[in-house]
Short mmCIF file of N, CA and C in Angstrom, two decimals:
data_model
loop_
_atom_site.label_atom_id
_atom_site.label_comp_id
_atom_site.label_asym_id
_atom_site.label_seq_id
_atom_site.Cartn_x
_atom_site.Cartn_y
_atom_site.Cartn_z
N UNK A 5 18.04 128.06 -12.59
CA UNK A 5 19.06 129.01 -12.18
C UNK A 5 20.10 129.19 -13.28
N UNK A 6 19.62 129.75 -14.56
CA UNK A 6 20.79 129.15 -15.67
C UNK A 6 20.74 130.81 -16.29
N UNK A 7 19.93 131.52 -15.90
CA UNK A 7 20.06 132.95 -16.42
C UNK A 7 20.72 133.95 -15.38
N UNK A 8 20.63 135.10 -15.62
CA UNK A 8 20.84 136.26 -14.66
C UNK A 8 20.86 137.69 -15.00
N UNK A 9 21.24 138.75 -14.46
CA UNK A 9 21.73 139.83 -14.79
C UNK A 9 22.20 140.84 -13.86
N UNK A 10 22.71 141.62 -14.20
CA UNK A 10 23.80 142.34 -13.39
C UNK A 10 22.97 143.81 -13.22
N UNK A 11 23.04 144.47 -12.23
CA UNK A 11 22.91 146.11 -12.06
C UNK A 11 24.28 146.52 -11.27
N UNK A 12 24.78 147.45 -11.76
CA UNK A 12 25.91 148.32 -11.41
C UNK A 12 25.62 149.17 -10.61
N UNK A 13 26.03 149.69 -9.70
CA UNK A 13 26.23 151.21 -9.01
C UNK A 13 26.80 152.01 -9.93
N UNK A 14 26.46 152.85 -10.51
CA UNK A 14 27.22 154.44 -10.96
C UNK A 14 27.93 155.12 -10.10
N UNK A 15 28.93 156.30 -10.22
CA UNK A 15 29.59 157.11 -9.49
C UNK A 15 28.23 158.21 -9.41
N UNK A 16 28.38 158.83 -8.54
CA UNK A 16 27.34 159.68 -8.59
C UNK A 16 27.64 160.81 -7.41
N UNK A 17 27.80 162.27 -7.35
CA UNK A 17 28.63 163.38 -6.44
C UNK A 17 28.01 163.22 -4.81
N UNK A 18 26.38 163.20 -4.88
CA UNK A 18 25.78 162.96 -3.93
C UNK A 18 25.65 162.06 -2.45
N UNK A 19 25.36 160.78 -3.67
CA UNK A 19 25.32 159.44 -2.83
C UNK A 19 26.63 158.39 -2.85
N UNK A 20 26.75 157.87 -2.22
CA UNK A 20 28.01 156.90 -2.23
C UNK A 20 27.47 156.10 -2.80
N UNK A 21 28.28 154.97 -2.83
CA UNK A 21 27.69 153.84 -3.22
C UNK A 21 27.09 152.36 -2.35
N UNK A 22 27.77 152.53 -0.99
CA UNK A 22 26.63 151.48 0.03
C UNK A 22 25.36 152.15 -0.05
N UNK A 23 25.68 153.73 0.47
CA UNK A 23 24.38 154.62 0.28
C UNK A 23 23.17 153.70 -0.77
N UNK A 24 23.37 153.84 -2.33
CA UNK A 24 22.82 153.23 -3.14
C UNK A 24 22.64 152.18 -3.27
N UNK A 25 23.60 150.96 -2.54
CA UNK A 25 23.16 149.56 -2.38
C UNK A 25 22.38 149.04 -1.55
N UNK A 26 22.41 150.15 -0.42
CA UNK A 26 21.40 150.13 0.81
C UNK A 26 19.69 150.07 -0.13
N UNK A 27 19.60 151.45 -0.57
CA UNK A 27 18.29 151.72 -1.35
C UNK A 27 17.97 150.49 -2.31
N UNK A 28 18.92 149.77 -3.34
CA UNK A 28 18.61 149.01 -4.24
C UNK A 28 18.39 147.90 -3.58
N UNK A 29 18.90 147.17 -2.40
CA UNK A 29 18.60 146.16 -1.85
C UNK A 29 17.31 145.62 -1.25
N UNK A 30 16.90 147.31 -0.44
CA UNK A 30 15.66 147.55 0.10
C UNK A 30 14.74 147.58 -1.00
N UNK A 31 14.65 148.00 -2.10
CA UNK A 31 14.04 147.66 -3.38
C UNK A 31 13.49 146.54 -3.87
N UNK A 32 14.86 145.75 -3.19
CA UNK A 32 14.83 144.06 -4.26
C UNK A 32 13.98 143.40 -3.31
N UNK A 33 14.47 143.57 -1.88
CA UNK A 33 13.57 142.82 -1.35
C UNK A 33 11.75 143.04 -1.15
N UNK A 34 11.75 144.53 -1.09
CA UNK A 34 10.38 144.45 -1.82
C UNK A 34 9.32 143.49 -2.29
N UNK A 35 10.45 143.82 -4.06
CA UNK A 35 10.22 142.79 -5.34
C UNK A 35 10.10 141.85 -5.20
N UNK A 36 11.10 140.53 -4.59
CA UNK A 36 10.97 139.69 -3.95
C UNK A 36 9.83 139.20 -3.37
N UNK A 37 9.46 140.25 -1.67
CA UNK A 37 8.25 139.72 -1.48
C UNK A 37 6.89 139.48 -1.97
N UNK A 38 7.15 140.28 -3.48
CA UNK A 38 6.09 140.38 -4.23
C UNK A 38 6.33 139.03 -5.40
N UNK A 39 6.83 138.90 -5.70
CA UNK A 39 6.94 137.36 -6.32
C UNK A 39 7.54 136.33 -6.76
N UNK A 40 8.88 136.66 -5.48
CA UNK A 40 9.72 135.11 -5.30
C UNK A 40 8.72 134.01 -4.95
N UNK A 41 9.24 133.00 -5.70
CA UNK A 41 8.89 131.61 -4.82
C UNK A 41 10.32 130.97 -4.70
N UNK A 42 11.29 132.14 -4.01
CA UNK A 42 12.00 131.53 -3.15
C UNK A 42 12.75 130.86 -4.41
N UNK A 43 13.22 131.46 -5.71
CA UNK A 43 13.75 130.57 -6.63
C UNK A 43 14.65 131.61 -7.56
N UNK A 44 14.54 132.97 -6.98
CA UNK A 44 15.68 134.11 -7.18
C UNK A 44 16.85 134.31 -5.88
N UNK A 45 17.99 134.14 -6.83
CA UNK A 45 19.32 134.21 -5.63
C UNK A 45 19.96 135.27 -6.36
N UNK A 46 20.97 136.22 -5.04
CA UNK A 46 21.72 136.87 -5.74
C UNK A 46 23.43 136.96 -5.10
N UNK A 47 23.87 137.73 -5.79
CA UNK A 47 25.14 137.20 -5.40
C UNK A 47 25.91 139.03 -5.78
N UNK A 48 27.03 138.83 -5.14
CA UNK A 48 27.99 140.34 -5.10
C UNK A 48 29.31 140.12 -5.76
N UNK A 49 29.63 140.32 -7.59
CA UNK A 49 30.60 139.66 -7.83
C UNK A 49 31.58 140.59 -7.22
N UNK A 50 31.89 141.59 -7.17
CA UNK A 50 33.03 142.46 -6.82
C UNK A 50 32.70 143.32 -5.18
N UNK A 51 32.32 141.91 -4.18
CA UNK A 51 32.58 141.96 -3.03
C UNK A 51 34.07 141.97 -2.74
N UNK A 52 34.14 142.65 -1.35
CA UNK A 52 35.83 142.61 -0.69
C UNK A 52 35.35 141.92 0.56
N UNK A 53 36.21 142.08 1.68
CA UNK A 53 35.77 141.23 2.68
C UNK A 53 35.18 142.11 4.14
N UNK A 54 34.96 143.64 3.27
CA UNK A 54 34.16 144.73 3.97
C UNK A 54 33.19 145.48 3.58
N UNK A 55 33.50 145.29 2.13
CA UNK A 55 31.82 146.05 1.11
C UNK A 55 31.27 144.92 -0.06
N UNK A 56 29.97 145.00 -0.29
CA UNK A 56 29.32 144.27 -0.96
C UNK A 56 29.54 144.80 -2.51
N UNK A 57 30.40 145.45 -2.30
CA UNK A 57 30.96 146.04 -3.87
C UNK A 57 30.17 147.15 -4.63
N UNK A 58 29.98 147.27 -5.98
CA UNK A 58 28.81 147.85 -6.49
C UNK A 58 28.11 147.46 -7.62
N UNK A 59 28.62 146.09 -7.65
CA UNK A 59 27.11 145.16 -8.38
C UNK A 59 26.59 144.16 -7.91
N UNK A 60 25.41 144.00 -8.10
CA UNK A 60 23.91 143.27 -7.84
C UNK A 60 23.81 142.43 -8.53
N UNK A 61 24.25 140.55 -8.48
CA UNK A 61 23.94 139.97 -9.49
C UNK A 61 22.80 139.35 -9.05
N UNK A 62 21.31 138.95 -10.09
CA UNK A 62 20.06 138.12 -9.37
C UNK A 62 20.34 136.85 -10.24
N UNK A 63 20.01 135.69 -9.89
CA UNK A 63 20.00 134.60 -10.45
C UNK A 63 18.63 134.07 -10.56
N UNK A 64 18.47 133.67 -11.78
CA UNK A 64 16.98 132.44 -11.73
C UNK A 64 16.79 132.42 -13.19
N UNK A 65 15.65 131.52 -13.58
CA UNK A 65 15.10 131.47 -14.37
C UNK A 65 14.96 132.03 -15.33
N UNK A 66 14.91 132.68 -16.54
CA UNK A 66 15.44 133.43 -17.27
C UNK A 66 13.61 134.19 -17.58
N UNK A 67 12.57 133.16 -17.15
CA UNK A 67 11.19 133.79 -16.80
C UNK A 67 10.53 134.67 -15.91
N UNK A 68 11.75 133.44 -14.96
CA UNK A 68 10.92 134.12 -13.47
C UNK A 68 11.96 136.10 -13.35
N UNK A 69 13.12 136.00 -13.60
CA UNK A 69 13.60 137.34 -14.25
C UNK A 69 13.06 138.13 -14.78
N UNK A 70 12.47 137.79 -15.86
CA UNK A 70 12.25 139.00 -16.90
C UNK A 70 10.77 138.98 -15.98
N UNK A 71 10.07 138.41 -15.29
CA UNK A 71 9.02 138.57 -14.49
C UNK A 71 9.37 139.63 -13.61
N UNK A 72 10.32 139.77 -12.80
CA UNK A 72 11.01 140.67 -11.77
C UNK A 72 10.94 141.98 -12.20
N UNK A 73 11.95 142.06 -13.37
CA UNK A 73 12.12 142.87 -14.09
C UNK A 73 11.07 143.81 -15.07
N UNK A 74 10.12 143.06 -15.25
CA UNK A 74 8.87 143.89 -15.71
C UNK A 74 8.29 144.46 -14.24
N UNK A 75 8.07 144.49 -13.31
CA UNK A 75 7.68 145.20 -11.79
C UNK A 75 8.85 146.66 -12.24
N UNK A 76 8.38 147.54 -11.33
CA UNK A 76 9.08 148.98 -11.18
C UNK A 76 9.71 149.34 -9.70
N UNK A 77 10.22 148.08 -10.18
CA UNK A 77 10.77 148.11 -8.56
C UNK A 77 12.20 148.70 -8.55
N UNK A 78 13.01 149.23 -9.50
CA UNK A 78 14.16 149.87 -9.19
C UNK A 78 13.67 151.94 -9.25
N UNK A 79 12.29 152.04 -9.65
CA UNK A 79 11.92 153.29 -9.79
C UNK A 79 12.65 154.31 -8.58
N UNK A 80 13.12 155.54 -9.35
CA UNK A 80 14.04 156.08 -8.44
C UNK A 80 15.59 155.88 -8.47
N UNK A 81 15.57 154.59 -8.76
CA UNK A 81 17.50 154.14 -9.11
C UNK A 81 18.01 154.29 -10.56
N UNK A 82 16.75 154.55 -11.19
CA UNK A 82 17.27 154.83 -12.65
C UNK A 82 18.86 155.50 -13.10
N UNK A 83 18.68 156.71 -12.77
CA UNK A 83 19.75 157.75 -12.87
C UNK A 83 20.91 156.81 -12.49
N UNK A 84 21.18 156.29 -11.14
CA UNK A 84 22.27 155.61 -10.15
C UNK A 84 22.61 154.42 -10.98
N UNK A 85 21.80 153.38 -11.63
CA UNK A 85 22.70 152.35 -11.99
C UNK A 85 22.48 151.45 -13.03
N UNK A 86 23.07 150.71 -13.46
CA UNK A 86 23.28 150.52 -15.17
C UNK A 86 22.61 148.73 -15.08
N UNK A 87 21.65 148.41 -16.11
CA UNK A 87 21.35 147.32 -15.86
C UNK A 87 21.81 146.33 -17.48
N UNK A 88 21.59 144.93 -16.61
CA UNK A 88 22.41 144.55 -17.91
C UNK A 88 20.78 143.66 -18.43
N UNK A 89 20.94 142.85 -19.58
CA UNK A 89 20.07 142.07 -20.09
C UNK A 89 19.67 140.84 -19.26
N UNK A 90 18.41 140.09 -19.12
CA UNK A 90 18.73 138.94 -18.46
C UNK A 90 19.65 137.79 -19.61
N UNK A 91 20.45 137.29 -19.47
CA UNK A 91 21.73 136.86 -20.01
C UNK A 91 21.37 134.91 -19.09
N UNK A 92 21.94 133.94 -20.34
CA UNK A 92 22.18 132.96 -20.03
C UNK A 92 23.45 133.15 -19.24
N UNK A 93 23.69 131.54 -17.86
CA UNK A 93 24.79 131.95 -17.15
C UNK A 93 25.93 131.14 -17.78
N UNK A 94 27.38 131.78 -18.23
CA UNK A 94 28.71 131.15 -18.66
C UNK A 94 28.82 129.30 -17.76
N UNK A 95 29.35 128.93 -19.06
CA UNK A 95 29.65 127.68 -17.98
C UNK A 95 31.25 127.72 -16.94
N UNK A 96 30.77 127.41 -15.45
CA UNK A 96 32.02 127.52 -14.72
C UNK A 96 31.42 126.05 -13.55
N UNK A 97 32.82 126.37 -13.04
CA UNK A 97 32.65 125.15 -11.96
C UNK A 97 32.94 125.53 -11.03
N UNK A 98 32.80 127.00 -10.54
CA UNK A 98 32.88 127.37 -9.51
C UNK A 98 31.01 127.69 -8.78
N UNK A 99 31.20 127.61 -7.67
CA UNK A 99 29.85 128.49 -6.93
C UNK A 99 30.44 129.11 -5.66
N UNK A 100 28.93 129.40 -5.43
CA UNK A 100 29.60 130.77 -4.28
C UNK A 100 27.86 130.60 -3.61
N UNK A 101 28.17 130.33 -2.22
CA UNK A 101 26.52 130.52 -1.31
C UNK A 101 26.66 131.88 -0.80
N UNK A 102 25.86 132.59 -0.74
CA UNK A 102 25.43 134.08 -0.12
C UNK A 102 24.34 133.77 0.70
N UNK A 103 24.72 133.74 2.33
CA UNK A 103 23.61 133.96 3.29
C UNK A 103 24.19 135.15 4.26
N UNK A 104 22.69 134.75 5.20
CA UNK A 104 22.57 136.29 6.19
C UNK A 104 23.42 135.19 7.14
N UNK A 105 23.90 136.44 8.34
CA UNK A 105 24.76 136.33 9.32
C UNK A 105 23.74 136.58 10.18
N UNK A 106 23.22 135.95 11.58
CA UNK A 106 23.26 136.77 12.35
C UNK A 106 23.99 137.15 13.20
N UNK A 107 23.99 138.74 13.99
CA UNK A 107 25.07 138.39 14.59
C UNK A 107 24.41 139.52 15.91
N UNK A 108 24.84 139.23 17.04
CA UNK A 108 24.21 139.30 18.28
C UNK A 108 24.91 140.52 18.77
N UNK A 109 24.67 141.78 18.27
CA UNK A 109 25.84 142.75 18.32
C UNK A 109 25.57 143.68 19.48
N UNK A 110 24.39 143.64 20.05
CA UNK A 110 23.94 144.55 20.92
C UNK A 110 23.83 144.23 22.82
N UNK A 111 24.26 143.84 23.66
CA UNK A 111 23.94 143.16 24.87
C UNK A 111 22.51 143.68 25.35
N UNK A 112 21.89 145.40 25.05
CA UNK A 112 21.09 145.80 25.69
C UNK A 112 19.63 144.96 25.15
N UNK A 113 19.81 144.93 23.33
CA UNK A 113 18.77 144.40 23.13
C UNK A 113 18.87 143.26 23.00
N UNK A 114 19.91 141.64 23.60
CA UNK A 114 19.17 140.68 24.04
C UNK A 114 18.77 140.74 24.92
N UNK A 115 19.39 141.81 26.28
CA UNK A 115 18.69 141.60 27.66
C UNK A 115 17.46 141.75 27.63
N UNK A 116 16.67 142.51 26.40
CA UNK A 116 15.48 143.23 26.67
C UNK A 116 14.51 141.56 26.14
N UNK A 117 14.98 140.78 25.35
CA UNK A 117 14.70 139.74 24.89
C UNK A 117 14.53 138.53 25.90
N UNK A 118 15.45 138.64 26.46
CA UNK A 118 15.42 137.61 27.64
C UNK A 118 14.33 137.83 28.47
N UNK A 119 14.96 139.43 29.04
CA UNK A 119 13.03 139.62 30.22
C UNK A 119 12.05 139.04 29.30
N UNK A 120 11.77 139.44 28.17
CA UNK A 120 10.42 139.54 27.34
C UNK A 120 10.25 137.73 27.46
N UNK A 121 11.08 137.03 27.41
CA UNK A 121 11.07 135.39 26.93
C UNK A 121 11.40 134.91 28.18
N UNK A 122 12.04 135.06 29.09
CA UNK A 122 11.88 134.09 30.38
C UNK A 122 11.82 135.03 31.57
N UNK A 123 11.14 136.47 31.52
CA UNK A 123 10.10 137.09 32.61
C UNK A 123 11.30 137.49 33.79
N UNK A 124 12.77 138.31 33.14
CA UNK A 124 13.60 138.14 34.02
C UNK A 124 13.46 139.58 34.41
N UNK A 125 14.05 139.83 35.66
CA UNK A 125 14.01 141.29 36.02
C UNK A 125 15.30 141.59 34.97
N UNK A 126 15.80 143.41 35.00
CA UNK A 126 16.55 143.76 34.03
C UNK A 126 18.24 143.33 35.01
N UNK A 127 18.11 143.14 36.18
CA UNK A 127 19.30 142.89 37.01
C UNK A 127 19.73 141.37 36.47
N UNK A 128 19.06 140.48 36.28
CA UNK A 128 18.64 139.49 36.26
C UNK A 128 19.28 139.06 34.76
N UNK A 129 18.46 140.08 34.16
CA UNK A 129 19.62 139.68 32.29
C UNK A 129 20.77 140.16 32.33
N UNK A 130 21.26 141.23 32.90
CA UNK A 130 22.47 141.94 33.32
C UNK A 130 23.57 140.77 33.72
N UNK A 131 23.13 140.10 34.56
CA UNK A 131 24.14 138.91 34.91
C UNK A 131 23.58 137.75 33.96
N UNK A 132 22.87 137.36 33.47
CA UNK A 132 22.78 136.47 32.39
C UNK A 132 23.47 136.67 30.63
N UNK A 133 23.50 138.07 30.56
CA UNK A 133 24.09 138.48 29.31
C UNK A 133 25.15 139.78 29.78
N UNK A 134 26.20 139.54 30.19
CA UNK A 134 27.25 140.64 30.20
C UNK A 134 27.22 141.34 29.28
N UNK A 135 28.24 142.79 29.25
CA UNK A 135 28.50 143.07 27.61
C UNK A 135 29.21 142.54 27.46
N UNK A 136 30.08 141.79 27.74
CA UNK A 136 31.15 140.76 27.00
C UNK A 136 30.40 139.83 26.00
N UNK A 137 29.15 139.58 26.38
CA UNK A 137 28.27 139.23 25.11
C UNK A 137 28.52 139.41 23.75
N UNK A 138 28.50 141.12 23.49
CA UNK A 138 28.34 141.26 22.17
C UNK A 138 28.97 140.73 21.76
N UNK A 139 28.89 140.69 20.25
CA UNK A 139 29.53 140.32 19.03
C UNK A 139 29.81 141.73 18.36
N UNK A 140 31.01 141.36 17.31
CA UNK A 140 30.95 142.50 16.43
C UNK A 140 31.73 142.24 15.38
N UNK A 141 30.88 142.27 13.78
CA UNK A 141 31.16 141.58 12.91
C UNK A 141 31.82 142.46 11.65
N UNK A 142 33.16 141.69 11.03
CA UNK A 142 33.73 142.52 10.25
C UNK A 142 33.12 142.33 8.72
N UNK A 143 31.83 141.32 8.66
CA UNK A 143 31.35 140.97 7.20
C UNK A 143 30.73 142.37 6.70
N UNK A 144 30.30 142.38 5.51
CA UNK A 144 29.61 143.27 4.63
C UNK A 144 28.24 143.34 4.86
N UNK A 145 27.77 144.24 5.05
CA UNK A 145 26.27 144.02 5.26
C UNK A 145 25.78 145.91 4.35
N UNK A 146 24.32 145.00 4.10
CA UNK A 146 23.43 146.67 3.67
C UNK A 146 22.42 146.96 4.55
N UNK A 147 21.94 148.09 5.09
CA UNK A 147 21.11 148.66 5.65
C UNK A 147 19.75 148.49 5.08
N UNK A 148 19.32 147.98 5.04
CA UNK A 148 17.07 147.87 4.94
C UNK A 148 16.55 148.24 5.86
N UNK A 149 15.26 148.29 4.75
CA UNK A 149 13.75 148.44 5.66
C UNK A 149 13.37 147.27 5.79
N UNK A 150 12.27 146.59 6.17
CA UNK A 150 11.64 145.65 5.64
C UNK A 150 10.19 146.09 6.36
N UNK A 151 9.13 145.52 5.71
CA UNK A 151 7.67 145.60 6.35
C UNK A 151 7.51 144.76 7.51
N UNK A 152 8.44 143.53 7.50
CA UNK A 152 8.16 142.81 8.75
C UNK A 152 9.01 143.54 9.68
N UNK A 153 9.97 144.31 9.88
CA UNK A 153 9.84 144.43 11.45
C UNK A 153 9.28 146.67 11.43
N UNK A 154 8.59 146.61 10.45
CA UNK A 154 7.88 147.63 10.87
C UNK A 154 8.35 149.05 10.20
N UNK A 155 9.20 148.69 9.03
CA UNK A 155 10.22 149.33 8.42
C UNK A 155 10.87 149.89 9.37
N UNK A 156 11.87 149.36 10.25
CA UNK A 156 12.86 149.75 10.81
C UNK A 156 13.88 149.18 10.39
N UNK A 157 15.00 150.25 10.07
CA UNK A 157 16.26 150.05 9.70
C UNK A 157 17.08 149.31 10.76
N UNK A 158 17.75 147.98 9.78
CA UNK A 158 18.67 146.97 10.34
C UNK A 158 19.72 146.55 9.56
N UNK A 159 20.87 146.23 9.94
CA UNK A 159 22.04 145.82 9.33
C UNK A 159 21.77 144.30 9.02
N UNK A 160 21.78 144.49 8.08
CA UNK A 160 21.55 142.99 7.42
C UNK A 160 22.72 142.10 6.94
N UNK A 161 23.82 141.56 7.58
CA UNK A 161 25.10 141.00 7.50
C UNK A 161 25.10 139.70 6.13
N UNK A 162 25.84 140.04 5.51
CA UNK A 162 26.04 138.88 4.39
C UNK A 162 27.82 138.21 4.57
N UNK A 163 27.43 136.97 4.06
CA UNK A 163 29.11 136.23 4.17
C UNK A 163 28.72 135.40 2.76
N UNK A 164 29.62 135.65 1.71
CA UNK A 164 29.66 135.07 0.40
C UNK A 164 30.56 134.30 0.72
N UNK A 165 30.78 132.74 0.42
CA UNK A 165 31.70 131.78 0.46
C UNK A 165 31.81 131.57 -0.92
N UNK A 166 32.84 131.48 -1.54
CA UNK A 166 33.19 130.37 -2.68
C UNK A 166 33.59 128.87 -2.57
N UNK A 167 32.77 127.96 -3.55
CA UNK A 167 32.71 126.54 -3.03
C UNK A 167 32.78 126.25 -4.31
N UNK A 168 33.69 125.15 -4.51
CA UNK A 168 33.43 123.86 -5.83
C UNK A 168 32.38 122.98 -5.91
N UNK A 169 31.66 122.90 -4.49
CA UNK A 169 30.10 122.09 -4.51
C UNK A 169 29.08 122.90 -5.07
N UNK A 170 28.32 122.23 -5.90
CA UNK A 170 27.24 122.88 -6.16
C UNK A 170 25.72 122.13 -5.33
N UNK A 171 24.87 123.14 -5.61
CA UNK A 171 22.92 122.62 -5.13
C UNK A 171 22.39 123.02 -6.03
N UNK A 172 21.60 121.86 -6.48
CA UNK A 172 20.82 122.22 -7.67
C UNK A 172 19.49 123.19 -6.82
N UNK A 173 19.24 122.92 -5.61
CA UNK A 173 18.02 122.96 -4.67
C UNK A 173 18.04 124.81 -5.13
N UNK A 174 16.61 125.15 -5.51
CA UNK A 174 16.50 126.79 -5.22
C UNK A 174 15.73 126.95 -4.05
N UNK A 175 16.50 127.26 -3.08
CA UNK A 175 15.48 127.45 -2.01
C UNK A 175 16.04 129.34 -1.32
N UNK A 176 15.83 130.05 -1.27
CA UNK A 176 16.27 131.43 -1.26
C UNK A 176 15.07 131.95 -0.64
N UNK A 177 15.87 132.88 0.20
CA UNK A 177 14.63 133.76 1.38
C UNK A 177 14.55 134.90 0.41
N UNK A 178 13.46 135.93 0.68
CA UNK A 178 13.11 137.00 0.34
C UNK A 178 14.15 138.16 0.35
N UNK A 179 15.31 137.87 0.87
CA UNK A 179 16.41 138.74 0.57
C UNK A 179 17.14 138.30 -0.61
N UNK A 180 16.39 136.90 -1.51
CA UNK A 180 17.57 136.49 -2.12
C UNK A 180 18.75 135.50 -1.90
N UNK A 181 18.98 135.10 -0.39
CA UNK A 181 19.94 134.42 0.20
C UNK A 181 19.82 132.87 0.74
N UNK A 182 20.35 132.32 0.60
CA UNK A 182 20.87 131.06 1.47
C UNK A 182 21.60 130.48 2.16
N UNK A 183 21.34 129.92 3.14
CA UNK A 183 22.58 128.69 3.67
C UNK A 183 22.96 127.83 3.19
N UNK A 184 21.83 127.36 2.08
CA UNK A 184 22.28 126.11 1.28
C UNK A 184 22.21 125.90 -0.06
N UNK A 185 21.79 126.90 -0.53
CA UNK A 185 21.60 126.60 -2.05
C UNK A 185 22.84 127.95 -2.65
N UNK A 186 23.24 127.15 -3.45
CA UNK A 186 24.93 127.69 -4.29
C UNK A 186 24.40 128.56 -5.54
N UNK A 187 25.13 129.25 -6.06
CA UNK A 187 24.85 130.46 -7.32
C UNK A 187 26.14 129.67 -7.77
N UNK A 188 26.10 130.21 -9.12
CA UNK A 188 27.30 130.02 -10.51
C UNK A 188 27.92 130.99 -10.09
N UNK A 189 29.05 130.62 -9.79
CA UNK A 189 30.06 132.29 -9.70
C UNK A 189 31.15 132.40 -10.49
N UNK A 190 31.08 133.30 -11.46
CA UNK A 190 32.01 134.09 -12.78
C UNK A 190 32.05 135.17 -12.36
#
């Protein structure tokens, strides 16, 4: 985890820029499923505590990178955004973990979950899951596809922490993310 590189969002009249982080994300993870072993992380240096900003940092290997990076997996984002070199990472003593949130935002579709998993009538989840249930989350998240649930679009919630602990451990899901394994953050 000692290399990296950066892609920017451009200004662009058309598209915004979640617009474009939505698309580049859905991209990465792609890429990802095509040949992480779970040992590429990425991170959002110029997150706020409502947008994921408009750069893309990936972390890993400075092999397993330029491996990524030879795939055509940003095809289409060309025009939109600026990429940097894969680059050794600065020495700092800071880190920062980037995982998914989930977050339970809907009451209709756990009720529909519950019938499906403990065979309840819909009256039945109604008083088992109020809407006082939901949740509703003020983190940053991007919109994907993914092939596993059928390319249907889902809000995919991220919470970047900054931490003085580090993990050497690369263990990273196909979005890139963890609960437990830390990125270099500059």
């Amino acid at each position: 985890m000692d290399y990296y590189l950066d892609i920017t969002i451009l200004e662009d009249p058309e598209f915004t820029k979640p617009i474009l982080m939505n698309a580049l994300f859905s991209k990465l993870h792609r890429a990802l499923v095509e040949v992480s072993q779970n040992d590429i992380g990425v991170s959002f240096p110029n997150a706020t505590k409502k947008s994921l900003g408009d750069k893309l940092r990936l972390h890993g290997l400075q092999g397993r990178l330029e491996e990524l990076e030879a795939l055509p997996w940003r095809r289409g984002l060309g025009d939109f955004t600026s990429v940097t070199k894969v680059t050794q990472i600065p020495s700092t003593n800071e880190f920062c973990l980037v995982k998914r949130v989930h977050v339970k935002s809907n009451a209709d579709q756990l009720r529909r979950r519950a019938m499906k998993r403990h065979d309840l009538t819909y009256e039945e989840a109604v008083k088992r899951i109020p809407k006082e249930a939901e949740k509703q989350s003020e983190l940053p998240f991007v919109r994907i596809k993914s092939k596993s649930t059928g390319d249907q679009q889902f809000p995919l919630f991220i919470k970047q922490t900054i931490t003085a602990s580090k993990d050497e451990a690369a263990n990273f899901s196909k979005y890139g993310l963890s609960a437990i394994s830390t990125l270099p953050w500059f």
